[in-house]
mmCIF file of C-alpha atoms in Angstrom:
data_model
loop_
_atom_site.group_PDB
_atom_site.id
_atom_site.type_symbol
_atom_site.label_atom_id
_atom_site.label_comp_id
_atom_site.label_asym_id
_atom_site.label_seq_id
_atom_site.Cartn_x
_atom_site.Cartn_y
_atom_site.Cartn_z
ATOM 1 C CA MET A 1 -8.524 2.124 9.386
ATOM 2 C CA MET A 2 -10.749 1.217 6.460
ATOM 3 C CA GLY A 3 -11.737 -2.216 5.241
ATOM 4 C CA THR A 4 -13.754 -4.030 2.636
ATOM 5 C CA PRO A 5 -14.743 -7.636 2.050
ATOM 6 C CA VAL A 6 -12.966 -9.344 -0.825
ATOM 7 C CA THR A 7 -15.661 -10.198 -3.334
ATOM 8 C CA GLY A 8 -13.937 -10.190 -6.696
ATOM 9 C CA PRO A 9 -13.048 -13.223 -8.759
ATOM 10 C CA GLY A 10 -9.555 -14.633 -8.605
ATOM 11 C CA GLY A 11 -7.064 -14.276 -11.373
ATOM 12 C CA THR A 12 -3.380 -14.099 -12.026
ATOM 13 C CA PRO A 13 -1.605 -13.021 -8.846
ATOM 14 C CA PRO A 14 -0.037 -9.570 -8.982
ATOM 15 C CA PRO A 15 3.761 -9.362 -9.175
ATOM 16 C CA THR A 16 5.268 -9.354 -5.696
ATOM 17 C CA TYR A 17 8.660 -9.116 -4.051
ATOM 18 C CA ALA A 18 8.538 -12.819 -3.112
ATOM 19 C CA THR A 19 7.971 -13.885 -6.731
ATOM 20 C CA LEU A 20 11.080 -12.044 -7.965
ATOM 21 C CA ALA A 21 14.282 -13.934 -8.619
ATOM 22 C CA ALA A 22 16.770 -13.202 -5.826
ATOM 23 C CA GLY A 23 19.004 -11.352 -8.302
ATOM 24 C CA GLN A 24 16.190 -8.936 -9.212
ATOM 25 C CA ARG A 25 15.385 -7.901 -5.656
ATOM 26 C CA PRO A 26 18.141 -5.275 -5.178
ATOM 27 C CA GLU A 27 17.026 -3.484 -8.364
ATOM 28 C CA TYR A 28 13.412 -3.442 -7.186
ATOM 29 C CA LEU A 29 14.396 -2.189 -3.731
ATOM 30 C CA THR A 30 16.181 0.702 -5.454
ATOM 31 C CA SER A 31 13.016 1.398 -7.477
ATOM 32 C CA CYS A 32 10.910 1.240 -4.301
ATOM 33 C CA ARG A 33 13.220 3.734 -2.562
ATOM 34 C CA ALA A 34 13.032 6.106 -5.539
ATOM 35 C CA LEU A 35 9.239 5.899 -5.572
ATOM 36 C CA THR A 36 8.783 6.509 -1.839
ATOM 37 C CA ASP A 37 11.383 9.287 -1.902
ATOM 38 C CA SER A 38 9.315 11.003 -4.616
ATOM 39 C CA VAL A 39 6.314 10.915 -2.260
ATOM 40 C CA TYR A 40 8.257 12.193 0.759
ATOM 41 C CA ALA A 41 11.983 12.945 0.761
ATOM 42 C CA GLY A 42 13.913 10.297 2.694
ATOM 43 C CA LEU A 43 11.037 7.810 2.986
ATOM 44 C CA ASP A 44 12.545 4.325 2.581
ATOM 45 C CA LEU A 45 10.626 1.080 3.133
ATOM 46 C CA THR A 46 13.516 -1.280 2.368
ATOM 47 C CA GLY A 47 13.621 -2.608 5.932
ATOM 48 C CA GLU A 48 9.871 -3.199 6.052
ATOM 49 C CA ILE A 49 9.821 -4.939 2.644
ATOM 50 C CA GLU A 50 12.689 -7.248 3.578
ATOM 51 C CA SER A 51 11.356 -7.901 7.085
ATOM 52 C CA VAL A 52 7.901 -8.933 5.859
ATOM 53 C CA HIS A 53 9.521 -11.238 3.300
ATOM 54 C CA THR A 54 12.107 -12.755 5.671
ATOM 55 C CA GLN A 55 9.560 -13.396 8.432
ATOM 56 C CA GLY A 56 7.056 -14.881 5.969
ATOM 57 C CA ILE A 57 4.232 -12.706 7.308
ATOM 58 C CA GLY A 58 3.219 -11.158 4.007
ATOM 59 C CA ASP A 59 4.467 -9.808 0.717
ATOM 60 C CA THR A 60 4.961 -6.584 -1.206
ATOM 61 C CA VAL A 61 2.851 -5.896 -4.275
ATOM 62 C CA LEU A 62 4.865 -4.317 -7.091
ATOM 63 C CA LEU A 63 2.793 -2.289 -9.531
ATOM 64 C CA GLU A 64 4.596 -2.109 -12.847
ATOM 65 C CA GLY A 65 4.047 0.729 -15.303
ATOM 66 C CA ASP A 66 5.345 1.861 -18.663
ATOM 67 C CA ALA A 67 8.006 4.027 -17.018
ATOM 68 C CA GLY A 68 9.070 1.607 -14.278
ATOM 69 C CA LEU A 69 7.549 1.029 -10.859
ATOM 70 C CA ASP A 70 4.168 2.765 -10.535
ATOM 71 C CA GLY A 71 3.390 1.693 -6.992
ATOM 72 C CA LEU A 72 4.010 -0.678 -4.115
ATOM 73 C CA ALA A 73 2.079 -2.041 -1.171
ATOM 74 C CA VAL A 74 3.620 -3.829 1.795
ATOM 75 C CA CYS A 75 0.928 -6.287 2.902
ATOM 76 C CA HIS A 76 0.645 -8.420 6.018
ATOM 77 C CA LEU A 77 -1.299 -11.579 5.246
ATOM 78 C CA GLY A 78 -3.354 -13.649 7.663
ATOM 79 C CA PRO A 79 -2.411 -15.374 10.933
ATOM 80 C CA GLY A 80 0.981 -14.698 12.453
ATOM 81 C CA SER A 81 1.051 -11.157 11.052
ATOM 82 C CA GLU A 82 -0.499 -7.851 12.104
ATOM 83 C CA ALA A 83 -3.371 -8.648 9.736
ATOM 84 C CA GLY A 84 -4.852 -11.530 11.667
ATOM 85 C CA GLU A 85 -7.108 -14.330 10.490
ATOM 86 C CA GLY A 86 -8.576 -13.863 6.996
ATOM 87 C CA VAL A 87 -7.188 -10.355 6.435
ATOM 88 C CA CYS A 88 -4.807 -8.679 3.998
ATOM 89 C CA TYR A 89 -3.554 -5.610 5.877
ATOM 90 C CA VAL A 90 -1.907 -2.985 3.694
ATOM 91 C CA LYS A 91 0.750 -1.757 6.124
ATOM 92 C CA PHE A 92 1.977 0.840 3.633
ATOM 93 C CA GLY A 93 1.160 1.581 0.021
ATOM 94 C CA ALA A 94 2.020 4.397 -2.355
ATOM 95 C CA VAL A 95 1.959 5.250 -6.020
ATOM 96 C CA ARG A 96 4.189 7.464 -8.110
ATOM 97 C CA PRO A 97 2.929 11.052 -7.742
ATOM 98 C CA GLY A 98 1.952 13.328 -10.595
ATOM 99 C CA ARG A 99 -0.332 13.011 -13.571
ATOM 100 C CA GLY A 100 -2.205 9.706 -13.524
ATOM 101 C CA ALA A 101 -1.614 9.065 -9.807
ATOM 102 C CA ALA A 102 -5.322 8.504 -9.145
ATOM 103 C CA ASP A 103 -5.461 5.760 -11.798
ATOM 104 C CA ARG A 104 -2.283 4.190 -10.410
ATOM 105 C CA PHE A 105 -3.886 4.202 -6.951
ATOM 106 C CA GLU A 106 -6.958 2.367 -8.294
ATOM 107 C CA ARG A 107 -4.660 -0.216 -9.915
ATOM 108 C CA LEU A 108 -2.776 -0.635 -6.631
ATOM 109 C CA LEU A 109 -6.018 -1.285 -4.752
ATOM 110 C CA ASP A 110 -7.012 -3.791 -7.467
ATOM 111 C CA ALA A 111 -3.687 -5.590 -7.001
ATOM 112 C CA CYS A 112 -4.019 -5.708 -3.197
ATOM 113 C CA GLU A 113 -7.561 -7.044 -3.450
ATOM 114 C CA LEU A 114 -6.427 -9.655 -5.975
ATOM 115 C CA LEU A 115 -3.558 -10.693 -3.683
ATOM 116 C CA ALA A 116 -6.084 -11.194 -0.880
ATOM 117 C CA THR A 117 -8.313 -13.270 -3.160
ATOM 118 C CA VAL A 118 -5.453 -15.434 -4.416
ATOM 119 C CA ARG A 119 -4.305 -16.050 -0.832
ATOM 120 C CA GLY A 120 -7.825 -17.078 0.204
ATOM 121 C CA LEU A 121 -8.371 -14.103 2.514
ATOM 122 C CA ASP A 122 -11.778 -12.539 3.182
ATOM 123 C CA ARG A 123 -10.968 -8.885 3.770
ATOM 124 C CA VAL A 124 -8.591 -6.038 2.914
ATOM 125 C CA GLU A 125 -7.804 -3.400 5.545
ATOM 126 C CA ALA A 126 -5.820 -0.223 5.011
ATOM 127 C CA GLY A 127 -5.100 3.000 6.883
ATOM 128 C CA MET A 128 -6.119 6.245 5.205
ATOM 129 C CA ASN A 129 -5.628 9.833 6.345
ATOM 130 C CA LEU A 130 -8.608 12.046 5.465
ATOM 131 C CA ALA A 131 -6.242 14.794 4.300
ATOM 132 C CA ARG A 132 -5.733 12.607 1.209
ATOM 133 C CA THR A 133 -9.202 13.548 0.054
ATOM 134 C CA ASP A 134 -9.245 11.949 -3.396
ATOM 135 C CA ALA A 135 -7.618 8.707 -2.244
ATOM 136 C CA TYR A 136 -10.096 8.501 0.637
ATOM 137 C CA GLY A 137 -13.042 9.142 -1.696
ATOM 138 C CA ARG A 138 -11.878 6.458 -4.093
ATOM 139 C CA MET A 139 -11.700 3.926 -1.271
ATOM 140 C CA ILE A 140 -15.237 4.872 -0.151
ATOM 141 C CA ASP A 141 -16.441 4.448 -3.752
ATOM 142 C CA ARG A 142 -14.942 0.939 -3.781
ATOM 143 C CA GLY A 143 -16.851 -0.079 -0.661
ATOM 144 C CA TYR A 144 -14.189 0.501 1.997
ATOM 145 C CA ARG A 145 -15.669 1.583 5.319
ATOM 146 C CA THR A 146 -14.087 3.047 8.439
ATOM 147 C CA GLY A 147 -13.595 0.565 11.252
ATOM 148 C CA LEU A 148 -11.107 2.488 13.377
ATOM 149 C CA GLN A 149 -10.570 6.215 13.421
ATOM 150 C CA GLY A 150 -7.352 7.758 14.666
ATOM 151 C CA VAL A 151 -5.588 11.084 14.871
ATOM 152 C CA ALA A 152 -2.245 11.789 13.223
ATOM 153 C CA MET A 153 -0.016 14.277 14.975
ATOM 154 C CA HIS A 154 3.130 15.486 13.266
ATOM 155 C CA ARG A 155 6.075 17.230 14.801
ATOM 156 C CA PRO A 156 6.844 19.787 13.590
ATOM 157 C CA ASN A 157 3.347 20.592 12.374
ATOM 158 C CA GLU A 158 3.919 19.702 8.723
ATOM 159 C CA ALA A 159 1.707 17.779 6.328
ATOM 160 C CA GLY A 160 4.373 15.225 5.388
ATOM 161 C CA TYR A 161 2.713 12.942 2.871
ATOM 162 C CA SER A 162 -0.791 13.566 4.271
ATOM 163 C CA ARG A 163 -1.766 15.964 1.513
ATOM 164 C CA PRO A 164 -4.625 15.962 -1.006
ATOM 165 C CA ASP A 165 -2.209 15.302 -3.893
ATOM 166 C CA THR A 166 -0.793 12.071 -2.445
ATOM 167 C CA TYR A 167 -2.092 8.541 -2.827
ATOM 168 C CA VAL A 168 -0.660 6.789 0.204
ATOM 169 C CA ILE A 169 -1.954 4.080 2.527
ATOM 170 C CA ASP A 170 -0.234 3.935 5.908
ATOM 171 C CA ASP A 171 -0.219 2.095 9.204
ATOM 172 C CA TRP A 172 -2.981 3.095 11.626
ATOM 173 C CA ARG A 173 -2.735 0.188 14.025
#
């Protein structure tokens, strides 16, 4: 688990699932499924996105791009969620793979940090697997520091989405 204090100025909140009109949500869930499936075949966060929204424990950042959805981050926000007091906890985040993924990842982190600022939270926490070497390095460069170290074990012994070419944040709690 890595974390950083929120120090940036506020601004316009990033687009989120909760700010969408109800009629737009099914289309965005389809886009979210397509994005996560491109990271790892069969990966679908629909249930998590809807659960966080329905329970009122957070929101999902939607990172728009020229070609559609560039990224998403399911965030737990403050008390009553897994984040706890004063924290934006990125439960899961991912960006569209391929050329430009590193820049999309930076934009996703910007959006999560801005969400925390707008919500009056003091800290952003996010899980990062060290196999995602560039994503990890970018978080270090932004001031994120390790607060909890864990071990990921996969069965069968496959990399899944814990590869150097992926830009994924995942649950380490």
